[in-house]
Amino acid sequence: MNTEASLARGQILARGTSRCLLDLGFACVAEMPLRPRLRADLMALGRKGEVWIIECKSSRADFMSDRKWEGYLDWCDRYFWAVDRDFPMDLLPEGTGLFIADGYGAELLREAPHRALAPARRKSLMLDFARVAAQRLQSRLDPGMPRAGLI
Amino acid sequence: MNTEASLARGQILARGTSRCLLDLGFACVAEMPLRPRLRADLMALGRKGEVWIIECKSSRADFMSDRKWEGYLDWCDRYFWAVDRDFPMDLLPEGTGLFIADGYGAELLREAPHRALAPARRKSLMLDFARVAAQRLQSRLDPGMPRAGLI
């Protein structure tokens, strides 16, 4: 139920959160496909292969319309929300991490519990992340390239 | 000993070869750092995590000035050259693969022998590849971001 406006606001939060994650030593991919009909707003990959997922919520309505967040817990070591400072934070469930973000940066307000991925899933996620990031980069660097092979 | 001109020609070959690799199901990163003072012109990552390295040589002089190619064999499952059709191909050593390339595409002319990476190196290469690709993509998508954290 993302309206155009809330989607754009979510992407703005994702940008600021990505900057913060870079400072924390993570590389990020936005709108990372996990399986059919499940995409992470941000997936972040640490220096040791840690996988974090961050869902960006721009408003109460945006949060309330999305009940699939527990599905992300199986795809990361730690799970976070990114919201702006006006977001009603008492909505957010316990046992999740929290970034406060705007378009220019973010702050890690609450660390998320750690639940380690199984090694096989970590390996396949890392491969998917690598290929998605590289193919998106290639399409930016070489706009004339054929698109058929994109994952 | 890359002159500006030969470097640019190498990058043109890399672009065409990357398009071909995309068709072959690989995602590519150019100028991929492997260790201090060793960068691969192209590193390609397949759907099953196969790692190929492709060195792009624009001329006899470009090839003759670079004697470090055997150092790449420890960093990939298969090793290739990419050259244009005027390149003196009898210079190229046996036991290596070959792409014939221009700026728009390439053709895999000779398959390279397979020598499987050790699992630990494959894992660390895949992580590095993922993080380099994602951070370069981020710097393209968000030119205003701080650069200090880039790997």
Short mmCIF file of N, CA and C in Angstrom, two decimals, chain A residues 4-138:
data_model
loop_
_atom_site.label_atom_id
_atom_site.label_comp_id
_atom_site.label_asym_id
_atom_site.label_seq_id
_atom_site.Cartn_x
_atom_site.Cartn_y
_atom_site.Cartn_z
N GLU A 4 2.96 6.76 -3.88
CA GLU A 4 4.18 7.33 -4.46
C GLU A 4 4.94 8.15 -3.42
N ALA A 5 4.16 8.94 -2.66
CA ALA A 5 4.79 9.83 -1.69
C ALA A 5 5.50 9.05 -0.59
N SER A 6 4.83 8.03 -0.06
CA SER A 6 5.47 7.31 1.05
C SER A 6 6.64 6.48 0.54
N LEU A 7 6.55 5.98 -0.67
CA LEU A 7 7.68 5.25 -1.25
C LEU A 7 8.89 6.16 -1.35
N ALA A 8 8.66 7.35 -1.89
CA ALA A 8 9.77 8.29 -2.01
C ALA A 8 10.35 8.62 -0.64
N ARG A 9 9.50 8.79 0.35
CA ARG A 9 10.00 9.10 1.69
C ARG A 9 10.79 7.92 2.25
N GLY A 10 10.35 6.73 1.98
CA GLY A 10 11.10 5.54 2.40
C GLY A 10 12.47 5.50 1.77
N GLN A 11 12.55 5.87 0.50
CA GLN A 11 13.85 5.85 -0.19
C GLN A 11 14.79 6.92 0.37
N ILE A 12 14.20 8.04 0.80
CA ILE A 12 15.01 9.09 1.43
C ILE A 12 15.61 8.58 2.75
N LEU A 13 14.78 7.90 3.53
CA LEU A 13 15.31 7.30 4.77
C LEU A 13 16.39 6.27 4.46
N ALA A 14 16.18 5.51 3.38
CA ALA A 14 17.16 4.48 3.00
C ALA A 14 18.50 5.13 2.64
N ARG A 15 18.45 6.28 1.98
CA ARG A 15 19.70 6.95 1.62
C ARG A 15 20.49 7.37 2.85
N GLY A 16 19.81 8.03 3.77
CA GLY A 16 20.49 8.47 4.99
C GLY A 16 21.00 7.28 5.81
N THR A 17 20.19 6.23 5.88
CA THR A 17 20.59 5.06 6.66
C THR A 17 21.80 4.39 6.00
N SER A 18 21.82 4.36 4.67
CA SER A 18 22.97 3.77 3.96
C SER A 18 24.26 4.52 4.29
N ARG A 19 24.17 5.83 4.39
CA ARG A 19 25.37 6.62 4.75
C ARG A 19 25.87 6.22 6.13
N CYS A 20 24.94 6.10 7.07
CA CYS A 20 25.31 5.71 8.43
C CYS A 20 25.92 4.30 8.42
N LEU A 21 25.32 3.40 7.66
CA LEU A 21 25.83 2.02 7.59
C LEU A 21 27.24 1.98 6.99
N LEU A 22 27.48 2.84 6.02
CA LEU A 22 28.84 2.93 5.46
C LEU A 22 29.84 3.30 6.57
N ASP A 23 29.46 4.27 7.39
CA ASP A 23 30.34 4.66 8.52
C ASP A 23 30.55 3.49 9.49
N LEU A 24 29.53 2.65 9.60
CA LEU A 24 29.63 1.49 10.50
C LEU A 24 30.38 0.33 9.84
N GLY A 25 30.83 0.53 8.59
CA GLY A 25 31.61 -0.50 7.92
C GLY A 25 30.80 -1.46 7.07
N PHE A 26 29.55 -1.09 6.77
CA PHE A 26 28.69 -1.96 5.98
C PHE A 26 28.51 -1.42 4.57
N ALA A 27 28.38 -2.34 3.62
CA ALA A 27 27.99 -2.00 2.25
C ALA A 27 26.52 -2.35 2.08
N CYS A 28 25.78 -1.50 1.39
CA CYS A 28 24.32 -1.66 1.31
C CYS A 28 23.81 -1.84 -0.11
N VAL A 29 22.77 -2.63 -0.22
CA VAL A 29 21.98 -2.68 -1.46
C VAL A 29 20.53 -2.40 -1.07
N ALA A 30 19.90 -1.46 -1.79
CA ALA A 30 18.50 -1.14 -1.55
C ALA A 30 17.61 -2.06 -2.38
N GLU A 31 16.41 -2.26 -1.89
CA GLU A 31 15.42 -3.07 -2.61
C GLU A 31 16.02 -4.38 -3.08
N MET A 32 16.55 -5.09 -2.12
CA MET A 32 17.25 -6.34 -2.39
C MET A 32 16.24 -7.49 -2.44
N PRO A 33 16.12 -8.16 -3.59
CA PRO A 33 15.19 -9.29 -3.68
C PRO A 33 15.69 -10.48 -2.87
N LEU A 34 14.80 -11.04 -2.06
CA LEU A 34 15.17 -12.20 -1.23
C LEU A 34 14.56 -13.48 -1.79
N ARG A 35 13.29 -13.40 -2.09
CA ARG A 35 12.59 -14.48 -2.79
C ARG A 35 11.40 -13.82 -3.45
N PRO A 36 10.62 -14.55 -4.27
CA PRO A 36 9.49 -13.88 -4.93
C PRO A 36 8.60 -13.16 -3.92
N ARG A 37 8.30 -11.94 -4.18
CA ARG A 37 7.43 -11.08 -3.37
C ARG A 37 8.02 -10.71 -2.02
N LEU A 38 9.32 -10.87 -1.85
CA LEU A 38 9.95 -10.36 -0.63
C LEU A 38 11.24 -9.63 -1.00
N ARG A 39 11.24 -8.34 -0.73
CA ARG A 39 12.40 -7.48 -0.95
C ARG A 39 12.71 -6.76 0.33
N ALA A 40 13.99 -6.65 0.62
CA ALA A 40 14.40 -5.85 1.77
C ALA A 40 14.63 -4.41 1.31
N ASP A 41 14.13 -3.45 2.08
CA ASP A 41 14.40 -2.04 1.74
C ASP A 41 15.89 -1.81 1.67
N LEU A 42 16.62 -2.31 2.67
CA LEU A 42 18.08 -2.25 2.66
C LEU A 42 18.63 -3.57 3.16
N MET A 43 19.60 -4.11 2.44
CA MET A 43 20.41 -5.19 2.99
C MET A 43 21.83 -4.67 3.12
N ALA A 44 22.43 -4.93 4.27
CA ALA A 44 23.77 -4.41 4.56
C ALA A 44 24.69 -5.58 4.87
N LEU A 45 25.90 -5.50 4.33
CA LEU A 45 26.87 -6.60 4.44
C LEU A 45 28.12 -6.06 5.12
N GLY A 46 28.48 -6.63 6.24
CA GLY A 46 29.62 -6.17 7.03
C GLY A 46 30.93 -6.78 6.57
N ARG A 47 32.01 -6.32 7.22
CA ARG A 47 33.35 -6.77 6.82
C ARG A 47 33.57 -8.25 7.05
N LYS A 48 32.85 -8.82 7.98
CA LYS A 48 33.00 -10.25 8.25
C LYS A 48 31.85 -11.06 7.67
N GLY A 49 31.05 -10.42 6.82
CA GLY A 49 29.93 -11.13 6.21
C GLY A 49 28.65 -11.07 7.01
N GLU A 50 28.59 -10.20 8.02
CA GLU A 50 27.34 -10.02 8.78
C GLU A 50 26.26 -9.48 7.84
N VAL A 51 25.05 -9.98 8.00
CA VAL A 51 23.93 -9.53 7.15
C VAL A 51 22.88 -8.86 8.02
N TRP A 52 22.63 -7.60 7.72
CA TRP A 52 21.58 -6.87 8.41
C TRP A 52 20.49 -6.51 7.38
N ILE A 53 19.26 -6.51 7.86
CA ILE A 53 18.16 -5.99 7.04
C ILE A 53 17.54 -4.81 7.78
N ILE A 54 17.26 -3.76 7.02
CA ILE A 54 16.67 -2.55 7.56
C ILE A 54 15.44 -2.18 6.74
N GLU A 55 14.29 -2.15 7.38
CA GLU A 55 13.07 -1.71 6.71
C GLU A 55 12.82 -0.26 7.06
N CYS A 56 12.54 0.53 6.04
CA CYS A 56 12.38 1.98 6.20
C CYS A 56 10.89 2.32 6.21
N LYS A 57 10.43 2.92 7.28
CA LYS A 57 9.01 3.24 7.41
C LYS A 57 8.83 4.74 7.60
N SER A 58 8.05 5.29 6.67
CA SER A 58 7.94 6.74 6.65
C SER A 58 6.78 7.26 7.48
N SER A 59 5.87 6.40 7.89
CA SER A 59 4.67 6.87 8.60
C SER A 59 3.98 5.69 9.27
N ARG A 60 3.07 6.03 10.17
CA ARG A 60 2.25 5.00 10.81
C ARG A 60 1.52 4.17 9.75
N ALA A 61 0.95 4.83 8.77
CA ALA A 61 0.19 4.11 7.74
C ALA A 61 1.10 3.14 6.98
N ASP A 62 2.28 3.61 6.68
CA ASP A 62 3.26 2.77 5.96
C ASP A 62 3.59 1.54 6.80
N PHE A 63 3.76 1.75 8.09
CA PHE A 63 4.08 0.62 8.98
C PHE A 63 2.89 -0.33 9.13
N MET A 64 1.71 0.24 9.34
CA MET A 64 0.54 -0.59 9.62
C MET A 64 0.13 -1.43 8.42
N SER A 65 0.44 -0.94 7.23
CA SER A 65 0.01 -1.66 6.03
C SER A 65 0.94 -2.84 5.70
N ASP A 66 2.00 -3.00 6.46
CA ASP A 66 3.01 -4.00 6.12
C ASP A 66 3.16 -4.97 7.29
N ARG A 67 2.62 -6.14 7.12
CA ARG A 67 2.67 -7.09 8.22
C ARG A 67 3.64 -8.24 7.92
N LYS A 68 4.51 -8.03 6.95
CA LYS A 68 5.38 -9.14 6.54
C LYS A 68 6.76 -9.06 7.19
N TRP A 69 6.94 -8.14 8.11
CA TRP A 69 8.31 -7.91 8.59
C TRP A 69 8.92 -9.14 9.25
N GLU A 70 8.08 -9.96 9.93
CA GLU A 70 8.67 -11.13 10.59
C GLU A 70 9.29 -12.09 9.58
N GLY A 71 8.82 -12.01 8.35
CA GLY A 71 9.41 -12.82 7.28
C GLY A 71 10.88 -12.48 7.01
N TYR A 72 11.29 -11.29 7.38
CA TYR A 72 12.69 -10.90 7.13
C TYR A 72 13.67 -11.51 8.13
N LEU A 73 13.14 -11.91 9.28
CA LEU A 73 14.04 -12.38 10.34
C LEU A 73 14.85 -13.61 9.92
N ASP A 74 14.28 -14.37 8.99
CA ASP A 74 15.00 -15.57 8.51
C ASP A 74 16.09 -15.24 7.49
N TRP A 75 16.24 -13.97 7.14
CA TRP A 75 17.17 -13.59 6.06
C TRP A 75 18.27 -12.66 6.54
N CYS A 76 18.46 -12.58 7.82
CA CYS A 76 19.50 -11.68 8.33
C CYS A 76 19.96 -12.13 9.72
N ASP A 77 21.11 -11.57 10.11
CA ASP A 77 21.61 -11.79 11.47
C ASP A 77 20.97 -10.82 12.46
N ARG A 78 20.66 -9.63 11.94
CA ARG A 78 20.03 -8.61 12.79
C ARG A 78 19.00 -7.85 11.95
N TYR A 79 17.91 -7.47 12.58
CA TYR A 79 16.82 -6.78 11.88
C TYR A 79 16.52 -5.43 12.53
N PHE A 80 16.42 -4.41 11.68
CA PHE A 80 16.23 -3.03 12.15
C PHE A 80 15.09 -2.34 11.40
N TRP A 81 14.57 -1.31 12.04
CA TRP A 81 13.73 -0.32 11.37
C TRP A 81 14.55 0.96 11.18
N ALA A 82 14.20 1.69 10.14
CA ALA A 82 14.69 3.07 10.01
C ALA A 82 13.46 3.96 9.87
N VAL A 83 13.36 4.92 10.78
CA VAL A 83 12.21 5.84 10.77
C VAL A 83 12.72 7.26 11.03
N ASP A 84 11.86 8.23 10.74
CA ASP A 84 12.30 9.60 11.05
C ASP A 84 11.90 9.97 12.47
N ARG A 85 12.32 11.12 12.91
CA ARG A 85 12.13 11.39 14.34
C ARG A 85 10.68 11.63 14.74
N ASP A 86 9.79 11.84 13.75
CA ASP A 86 8.39 12.04 14.08
C ASP A 86 7.58 10.74 14.10
N PHE A 87 8.23 9.66 13.80
CA PHE A 87 7.51 8.39 13.74
C PHE A 87 7.07 7.97 15.15
N PRO A 88 5.87 7.41 15.29
CA PRO A 88 5.40 6.95 16.62
C PRO A 88 6.10 5.64 17.01
N MET A 89 7.21 5.79 17.73
CA MET A 89 8.11 4.65 17.93
C MET A 89 7.55 3.56 18.81
N ASP A 90 6.49 3.88 19.58
CA ASP A 90 5.92 2.82 20.42
C ASP A 90 5.19 1.78 19.59
N LEU A 91 5.01 2.04 18.32
CA LEU A 91 4.44 1.02 17.42
C LEU A 91 5.40 -0.13 17.15
N LEU A 92 6.69 0.15 17.27
CA LEU A 92 7.68 -0.82 16.78
C LEU A 92 7.82 -1.98 17.75
N PRO A 93 7.82 -3.18 17.25
CA PRO A 93 7.86 -4.36 18.12
C PRO A 93 9.18 -4.49 18.85
N GLU A 94 9.15 -5.11 20.01
CA GLU A 94 10.37 -5.40 20.76
C GLU A 94 11.21 -6.42 20.00
N GLY A 95 12.46 -6.45 20.37
CA GLY A 95 13.33 -7.45 19.74
C GLY A 95 13.75 -7.07 18.35
N THR A 96 13.68 -5.77 18.03
CA THR A 96 14.14 -5.28 16.73
C THR A 96 15.02 -4.06 16.98
N GLY A 97 15.93 -3.78 16.05
CA GLY A 97 16.80 -2.62 16.18
C GLY A 97 16.18 -1.38 15.55
N LEU A 98 16.82 -0.23 15.76
CA LEU A 98 16.22 1.02 15.32
C LEU A 98 17.25 2.05 14.90
N PHE A 99 17.08 2.57 13.71
CA PHE A 99 17.80 3.76 13.25
C PHE A 99 16.82 4.93 13.18
N ILE A 100 17.27 6.10 13.61
CA ILE A 100 16.54 7.34 13.35
C ILE A 100 17.26 8.00 12.18
N ALA A 101 16.50 8.27 11.11
CA ALA A 101 17.13 8.69 9.86
C ALA A 101 16.47 9.92 9.27
N ASP A 102 17.24 10.63 8.45
CA ASP A 102 16.66 11.57 7.49
C ASP A 102 17.40 11.32 6.17
N GLY A 103 17.29 12.23 5.24
CA GLY A 103 17.89 11.97 3.93
C GLY A 103 19.40 12.09 3.91
N TYR A 104 19.97 12.64 4.99
CA TYR A 104 21.40 12.94 4.98
C TYR A 104 22.24 12.05 5.89
N GLY A 105 21.57 11.36 6.77
CA GLY A 105 22.30 10.49 7.67
C GLY A 105 21.34 9.76 8.58
N ALA A 106 21.90 9.07 9.53
CA ALA A 106 21.08 8.31 10.48
C ALA A 106 21.91 8.04 11.71
N GLU A 107 21.21 7.60 12.74
CA GLU A 107 21.86 7.25 14.00
C GLU A 107 21.30 5.90 14.44
N LEU A 108 22.20 5.04 14.87
CA LEU A 108 21.76 3.74 15.39
C LEU A 108 21.33 3.94 16.83
N LEU A 109 20.00 3.91 17.04
CA LEU A 109 19.47 4.21 18.37
C LEU A 109 19.36 2.97 19.24
N ARG A 110 19.07 1.84 18.63
CA ARG A 110 18.88 0.60 19.41
C ARG A 110 19.43 -0.56 18.62
N GLU A 111 20.38 -1.26 19.19
CA GLU A 111 20.97 -2.43 18.55
C GLU A 111 19.91 -3.55 18.46
N ALA A 112 20.01 -4.37 17.44
CA ALA A 112 19.06 -5.47 17.28
C ALA A 112 19.64 -6.74 17.88
N PRO A 113 18.77 -7.62 18.37
CA PRO A 113 19.27 -8.92 18.83
C PRO A 113 19.94 -9.67 17.68
N HIS A 114 20.90 -10.50 18.03
CA HIS A 114 21.64 -11.27 17.03
C HIS A 114 21.07 -12.68 16.95
N ARG A 115 20.77 -13.08 15.74
CA ARG A 115 20.33 -14.46 15.49
C ARG A 115 21.02 -14.89 14.22
N ALA A 116 22.06 -15.71 14.35
CA ALA A 116 22.95 -15.97 13.21
C ALA A 116 22.25 -16.76 12.12
N LEU A 117 22.47 -16.32 10.88
CA LEU A 117 22.02 -17.05 9.70
C LEU A 117 22.71 -18.42 9.65
N ALA A 118 22.03 -19.38 9.07
CA ALA A 118 22.68 -20.65 8.76
C ALA A 118 23.74 -20.40 7.69
N PRO A 119 24.88 -21.10 7.76
CA PRO A 119 25.97 -20.85 6.81
C PRO A 119 25.55 -20.94 5.34
N ALA A 120 24.73 -21.90 4.99
CA ALA A 120 24.34 -22.06 3.58
C ALA A 120 23.53 -20.85 3.11
N ARG A 121 22.63 -20.37 3.98
CA ARG A 121 21.85 -19.19 3.58
C ARG A 121 22.72 -17.95 3.50
N ARG A 122 23.66 -17.79 4.43
CA ARG A 122 24.56 -16.64 4.37
C ARG A 122 25.32 -16.64 3.04
N LYS A 123 25.81 -17.83 2.67
CA LYS A 123 26.58 -17.94 1.44
C LYS A 123 25.71 -17.57 0.22
N SER A 124 24.49 -18.07 0.18
CA SER A 124 23.67 -17.78 -0.99
C SER A 124 23.21 -16.32 -1.00
N LEU A 125 22.96 -15.76 0.19
CA LEU A 125 22.61 -14.33 0.25
C LEU A 125 23.77 -13.45 -0.20
N MET A 126 24.98 -13.83 0.21
CA MET A 126 26.16 -13.04 -0.16
C MET A 126 26.36 -13.07 -1.68
N LEU A 127 26.16 -14.24 -2.25
CA LEU A 127 26.27 -14.36 -3.71
C LEU A 127 25.21 -13.51 -4.42
N ASP A 128 23.97 -13.60 -3.95
CA ASP A 128 22.90 -12.81 -4.58
C ASP A 128 23.18 -11.31 -4.44
N PHE A 129 23.59 -10.91 -3.25
CA PHE A 129 23.91 -9.50 -2.98
C PHE A 129 25.01 -9.03 -3.93
N ALA A 130 26.05 -9.84 -4.05
CA ALA A 130 27.18 -9.49 -4.92
C ALA A 130 26.73 -9.31 -6.36
N ARG A 131 25.92 -10.24 -6.83
CA ARG A 131 25.52 -10.20 -8.24
C ARG A 131 24.53 -9.06 -8.51
N VAL A 132 23.62 -8.83 -7.60
CA VAL A 132 22.67 -7.71 -7.77
C VAL A 132 23.45 -6.39 -7.78
N ALA A 133 24.35 -6.21 -6.81
CA ALA A 133 25.10 -4.95 -6.74
C ALA A 133 25.93 -4.75 -7.99
N ALA A 134 26.63 -5.80 -8.44
CA ALA A 134 27.51 -5.65 -9.60
C ALA A 134 26.70 -5.39 -10.88
N GLN A 135 25.58 -6.06 -11.03
CA GLN A 135 24.81 -5.85 -12.25
C GLN A 135 24.14 -4.47 -12.26
N ARG A 136 23.69 -4.01 -11.11
CA ARG A 136 23.15 -2.63 -11.07
C ARG A 136 24.25 -1.62 -11.35
N LEU A 137 25.43 -1.85 -10.79
CA LEU A 137 26.56 -0.95 -11.07
C LEU A 137 26.89 -0.95 -12.56
N GLN A 138 26.95 -2.14 -13.14
CA GLN A 138 27.25 -2.22 -14.58
C GLN A 138 26.21 -1.45 -15.40
#
